[in-house]
mmCIF file of C-alpha atoms in Angstrom:
data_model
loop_
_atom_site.group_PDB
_atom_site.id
_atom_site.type_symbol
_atom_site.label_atom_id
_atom_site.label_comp_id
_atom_site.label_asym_id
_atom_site.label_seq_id
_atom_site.Cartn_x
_atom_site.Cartn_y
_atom_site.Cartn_z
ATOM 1 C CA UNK A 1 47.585 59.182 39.465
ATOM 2 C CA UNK A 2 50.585 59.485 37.452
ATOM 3 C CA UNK A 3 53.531 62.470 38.039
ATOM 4 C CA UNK A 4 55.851 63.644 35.850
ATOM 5 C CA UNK A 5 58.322 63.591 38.410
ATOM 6 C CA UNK A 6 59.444 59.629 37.881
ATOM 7 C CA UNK A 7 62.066 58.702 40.184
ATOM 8 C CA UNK A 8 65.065 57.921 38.375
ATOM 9 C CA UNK A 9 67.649 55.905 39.859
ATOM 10 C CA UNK A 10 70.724 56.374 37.286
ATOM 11 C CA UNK A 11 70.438 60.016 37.450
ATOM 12 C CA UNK A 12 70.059 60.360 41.452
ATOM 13 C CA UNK A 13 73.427 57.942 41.333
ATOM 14 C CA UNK A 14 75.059 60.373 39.097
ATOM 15 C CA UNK A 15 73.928 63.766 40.833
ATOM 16 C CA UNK A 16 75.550 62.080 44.486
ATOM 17 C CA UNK A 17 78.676 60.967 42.375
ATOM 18 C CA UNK A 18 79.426 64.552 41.222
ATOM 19 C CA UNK A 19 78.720 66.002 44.769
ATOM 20 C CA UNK A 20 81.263 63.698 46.029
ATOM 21 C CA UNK A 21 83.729 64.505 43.446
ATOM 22 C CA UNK A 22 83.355 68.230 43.430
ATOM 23 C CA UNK A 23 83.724 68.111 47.613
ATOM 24 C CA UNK A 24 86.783 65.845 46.793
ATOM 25 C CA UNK A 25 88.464 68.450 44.519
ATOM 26 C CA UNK A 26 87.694 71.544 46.885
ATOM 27 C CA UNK A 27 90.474 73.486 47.987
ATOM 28 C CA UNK A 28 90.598 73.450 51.867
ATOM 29 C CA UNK A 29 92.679 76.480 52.417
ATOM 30 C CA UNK A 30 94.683 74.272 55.282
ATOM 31 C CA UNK A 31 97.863 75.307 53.427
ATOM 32 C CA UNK A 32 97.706 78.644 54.669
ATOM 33 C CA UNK A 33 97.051 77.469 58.160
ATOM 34 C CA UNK A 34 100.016 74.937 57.928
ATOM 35 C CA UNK A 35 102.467 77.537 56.759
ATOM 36 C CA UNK A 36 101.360 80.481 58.948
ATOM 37 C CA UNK A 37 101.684 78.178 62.365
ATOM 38 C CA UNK A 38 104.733 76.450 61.135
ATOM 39 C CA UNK A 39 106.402 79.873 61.054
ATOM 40 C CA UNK A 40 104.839 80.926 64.036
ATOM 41 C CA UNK A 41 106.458 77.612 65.752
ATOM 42 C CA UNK A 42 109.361 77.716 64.101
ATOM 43 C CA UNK A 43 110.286 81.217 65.001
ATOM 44 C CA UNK A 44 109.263 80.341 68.524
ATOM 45 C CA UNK A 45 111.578 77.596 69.117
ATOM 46 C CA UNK A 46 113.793 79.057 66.681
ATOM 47 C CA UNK A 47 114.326 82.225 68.570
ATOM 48 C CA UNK A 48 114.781 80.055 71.940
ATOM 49 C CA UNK A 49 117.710 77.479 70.306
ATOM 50 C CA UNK A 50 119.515 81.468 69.418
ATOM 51 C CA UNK A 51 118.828 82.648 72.678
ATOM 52 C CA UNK A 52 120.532 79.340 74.530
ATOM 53 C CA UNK A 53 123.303 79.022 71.564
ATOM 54 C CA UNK A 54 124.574 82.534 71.575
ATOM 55 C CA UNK A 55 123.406 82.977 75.261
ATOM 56 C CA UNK A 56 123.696 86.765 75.938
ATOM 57 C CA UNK A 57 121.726 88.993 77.447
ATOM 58 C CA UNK A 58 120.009 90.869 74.536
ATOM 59 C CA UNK A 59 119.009 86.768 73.297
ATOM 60 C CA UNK A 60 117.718 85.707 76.828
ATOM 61 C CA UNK A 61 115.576 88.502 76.614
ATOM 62 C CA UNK A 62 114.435 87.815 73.040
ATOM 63 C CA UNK A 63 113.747 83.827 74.487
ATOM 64 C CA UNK A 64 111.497 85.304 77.120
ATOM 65 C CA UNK A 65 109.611 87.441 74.520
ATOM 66 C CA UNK A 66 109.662 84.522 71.907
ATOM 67 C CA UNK A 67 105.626 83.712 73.048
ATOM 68 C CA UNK A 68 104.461 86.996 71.279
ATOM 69 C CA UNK A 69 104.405 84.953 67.841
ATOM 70 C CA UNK A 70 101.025 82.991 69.291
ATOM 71 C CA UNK A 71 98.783 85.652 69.566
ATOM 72 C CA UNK A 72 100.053 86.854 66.368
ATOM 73 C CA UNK A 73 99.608 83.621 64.509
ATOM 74 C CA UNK A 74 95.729 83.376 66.490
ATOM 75 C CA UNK A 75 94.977 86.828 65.233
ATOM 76 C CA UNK A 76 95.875 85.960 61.472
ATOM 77 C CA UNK A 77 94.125 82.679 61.981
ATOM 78 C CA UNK A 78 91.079 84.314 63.035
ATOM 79 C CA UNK A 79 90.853 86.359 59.750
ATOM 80 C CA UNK A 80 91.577 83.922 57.544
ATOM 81 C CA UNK A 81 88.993 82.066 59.512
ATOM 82 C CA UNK A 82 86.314 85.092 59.146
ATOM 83 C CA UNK A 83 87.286 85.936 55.898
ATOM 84 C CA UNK A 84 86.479 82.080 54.601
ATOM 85 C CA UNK A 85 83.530 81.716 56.830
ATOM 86 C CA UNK A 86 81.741 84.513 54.423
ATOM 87 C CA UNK A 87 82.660 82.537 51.198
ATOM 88 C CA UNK A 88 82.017 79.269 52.061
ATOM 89 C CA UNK A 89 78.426 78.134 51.944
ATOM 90 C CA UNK A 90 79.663 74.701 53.666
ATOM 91 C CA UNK A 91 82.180 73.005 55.429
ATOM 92 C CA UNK A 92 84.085 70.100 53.960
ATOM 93 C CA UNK A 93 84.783 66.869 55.520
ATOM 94 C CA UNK A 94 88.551 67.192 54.838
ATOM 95 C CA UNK A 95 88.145 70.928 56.779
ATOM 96 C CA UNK A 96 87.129 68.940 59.607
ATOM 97 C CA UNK A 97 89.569 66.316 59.663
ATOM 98 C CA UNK A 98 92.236 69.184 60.065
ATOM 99 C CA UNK A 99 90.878 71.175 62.429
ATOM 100 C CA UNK A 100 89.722 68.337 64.670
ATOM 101 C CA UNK A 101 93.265 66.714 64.448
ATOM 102 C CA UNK A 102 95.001 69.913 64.711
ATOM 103 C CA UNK A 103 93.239 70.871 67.961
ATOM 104 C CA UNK A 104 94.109 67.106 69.180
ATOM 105 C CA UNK A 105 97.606 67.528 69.024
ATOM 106 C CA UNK A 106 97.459 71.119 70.893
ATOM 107 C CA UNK A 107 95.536 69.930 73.284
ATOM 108 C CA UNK A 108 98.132 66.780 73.941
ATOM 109 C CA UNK A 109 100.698 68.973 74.101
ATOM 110 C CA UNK A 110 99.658 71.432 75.829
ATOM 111 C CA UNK A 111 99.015 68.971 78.347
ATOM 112 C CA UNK A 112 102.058 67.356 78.193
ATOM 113 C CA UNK A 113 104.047 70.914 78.192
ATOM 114 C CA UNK A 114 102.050 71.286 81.640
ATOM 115 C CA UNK A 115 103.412 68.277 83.029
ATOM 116 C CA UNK A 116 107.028 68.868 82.016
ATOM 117 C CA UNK A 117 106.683 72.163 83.698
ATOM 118 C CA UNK A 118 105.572 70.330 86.557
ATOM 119 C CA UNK A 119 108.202 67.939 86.666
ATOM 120 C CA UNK A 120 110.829 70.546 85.727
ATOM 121 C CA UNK A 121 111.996 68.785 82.510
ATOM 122 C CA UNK A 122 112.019 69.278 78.682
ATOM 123 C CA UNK A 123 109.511 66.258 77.829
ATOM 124 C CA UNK A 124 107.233 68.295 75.917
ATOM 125 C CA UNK A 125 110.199 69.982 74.040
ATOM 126 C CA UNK A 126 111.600 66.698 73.054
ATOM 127 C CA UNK A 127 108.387 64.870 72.128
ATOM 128 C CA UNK A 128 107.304 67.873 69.998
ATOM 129 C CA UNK A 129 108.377 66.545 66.593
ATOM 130 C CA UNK A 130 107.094 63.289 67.445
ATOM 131 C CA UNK A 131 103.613 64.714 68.412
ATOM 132 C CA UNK A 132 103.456 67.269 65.192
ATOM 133 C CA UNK A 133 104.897 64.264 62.705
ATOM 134 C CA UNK A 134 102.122 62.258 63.363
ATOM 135 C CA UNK A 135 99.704 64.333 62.936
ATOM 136 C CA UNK A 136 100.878 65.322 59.994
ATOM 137 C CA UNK A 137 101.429 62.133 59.136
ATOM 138 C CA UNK A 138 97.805 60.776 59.964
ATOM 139 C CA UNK A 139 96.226 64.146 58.337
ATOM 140 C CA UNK A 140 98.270 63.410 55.335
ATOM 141 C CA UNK A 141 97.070 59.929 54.709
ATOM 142 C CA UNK A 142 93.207 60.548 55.335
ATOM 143 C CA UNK A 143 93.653 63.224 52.569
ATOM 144 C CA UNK A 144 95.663 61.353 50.124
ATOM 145 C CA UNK A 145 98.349 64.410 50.237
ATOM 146 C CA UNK A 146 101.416 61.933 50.298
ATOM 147 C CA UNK A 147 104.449 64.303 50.979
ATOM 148 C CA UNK A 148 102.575 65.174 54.393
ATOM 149 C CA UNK A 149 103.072 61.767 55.131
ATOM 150 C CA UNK A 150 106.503 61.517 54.405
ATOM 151 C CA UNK A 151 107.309 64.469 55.716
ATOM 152 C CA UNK A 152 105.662 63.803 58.758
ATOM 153 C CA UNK A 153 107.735 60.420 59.048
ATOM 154 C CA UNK A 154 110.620 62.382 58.579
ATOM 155 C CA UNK A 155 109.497 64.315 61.963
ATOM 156 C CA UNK A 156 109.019 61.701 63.959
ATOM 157 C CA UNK A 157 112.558 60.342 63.216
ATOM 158 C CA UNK A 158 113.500 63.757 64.407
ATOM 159 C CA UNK A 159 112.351 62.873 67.640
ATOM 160 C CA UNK A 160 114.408 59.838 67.746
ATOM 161 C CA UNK A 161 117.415 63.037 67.951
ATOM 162 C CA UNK A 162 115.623 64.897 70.368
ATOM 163 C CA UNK A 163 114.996 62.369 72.897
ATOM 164 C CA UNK A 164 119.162 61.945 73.327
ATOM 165 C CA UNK A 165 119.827 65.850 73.039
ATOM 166 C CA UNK A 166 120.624 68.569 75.157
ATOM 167 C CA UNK A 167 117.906 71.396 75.646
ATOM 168 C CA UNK A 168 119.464 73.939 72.743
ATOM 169 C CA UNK A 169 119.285 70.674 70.302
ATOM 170 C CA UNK A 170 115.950 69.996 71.512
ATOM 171 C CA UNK A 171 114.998 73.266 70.360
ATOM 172 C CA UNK A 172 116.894 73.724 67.278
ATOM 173 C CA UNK A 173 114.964 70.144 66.133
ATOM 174 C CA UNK A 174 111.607 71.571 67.083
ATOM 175 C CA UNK A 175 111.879 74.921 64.813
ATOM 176 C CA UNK A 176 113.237 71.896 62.098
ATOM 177 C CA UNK A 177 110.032 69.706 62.621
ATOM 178 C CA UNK A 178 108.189 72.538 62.513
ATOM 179 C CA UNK A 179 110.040 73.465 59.029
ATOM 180 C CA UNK A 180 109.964 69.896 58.034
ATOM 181 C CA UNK A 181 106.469 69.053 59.093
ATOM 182 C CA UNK A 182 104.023 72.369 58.511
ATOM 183 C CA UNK A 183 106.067 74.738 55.958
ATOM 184 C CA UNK A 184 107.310 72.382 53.522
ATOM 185 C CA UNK A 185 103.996 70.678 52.966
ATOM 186 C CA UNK A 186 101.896 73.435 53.355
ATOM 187 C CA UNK A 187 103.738 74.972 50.597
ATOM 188 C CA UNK A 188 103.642 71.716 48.486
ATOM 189 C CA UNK A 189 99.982 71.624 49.325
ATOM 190 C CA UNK A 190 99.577 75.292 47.820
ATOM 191 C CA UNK A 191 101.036 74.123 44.647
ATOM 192 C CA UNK A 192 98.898 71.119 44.534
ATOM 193 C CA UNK A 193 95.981 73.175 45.464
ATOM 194 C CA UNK A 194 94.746 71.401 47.927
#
């Protein structure tokens, strides 16, 4: 018994060939996550490099408050997050690659951050453009979005500075990684709609 359904090998190539190049040319929406936590980090470690530089005591007590920008930044996150959870109909690979690599480098340093507390030194602080650079860096060569992976280069010779720098440097590199690293290519990722 014949069907009229013959299995046809050019057009199943074709069909899988256009999936993969329509899921290639999706927009990811990690722009917006890149730029929103690179100004959350950079006005974190921003606000603690003014609070050591100018040292007073209306900018100590704007470096102890300087943590409020993380629940901030996790509240936006979570609406963007909502918001693109009731468009989206499926997650891309390259969504996963950033989320999974973003939430690796949190979770090293948020680790390491523990230990420096522990051993009452600025480890974390000075490793931080190292740590962000490379993930940036590794992010940006998986999904072919080059600048990320210069500009995450350009981060992790930032750290080379931190490493010999007193604690306001360390800082003041930190909110520049985070500049350097997240804003810039999150806006250059915008604009290449990625």
């Amino acid at each position: 018994m014949k069907t009229n359904n013959e299995f046809n090998i050019g057009q199943s190539i074709h069909t899988i060939e256009a999936a993969l190049q329509q899921t290639r040319s999706q927009k990811t929406g990690a722009s917006f996550y890149y730029i929103l936590w690179g100004m959350v980090l950079a006005i974190y470690f921003g606000l603690h490099f003014l609070s050591l530089h100018f040292f007073s005591e209306w900018s100590r007590g704007v470096g102890n408050f300087s943590w409020i920008v993380f629940p901030v930044g996790g509240i936006l996150s979570g609406i963007k997050k909502r918001r693109d959870d009731e468009k989206e109909t499926a997650v891309g690979a390259l969504e996963k690659i950033y989320f999974w690599s973003f939430v690796g480098f949190a979770s090293v340093y948020g680790i390491v951050t523990v230990v420096s507390i522990w051993m009452s030194n600025s480890l974390s602080l000075a490793l931080f453009p190292l740590f962000l650079g490379s993930t940036v860096f590794m992010v940006g060569g998986i999904s072919k979005h080059y600048p990320s992976v210069i500009l995450g280069g350009l981060s992790m010779l930032l750290a080379i500075l931190t490493l010999t720098s007193d604690l306001e440097s360390q800082y003041g590199f930190a909110a520049m990684s985070s500049v350097v690293s997240a804003i810039i290519p999150g806006l250059l990722m915008r604009k290449a709609d990625v």
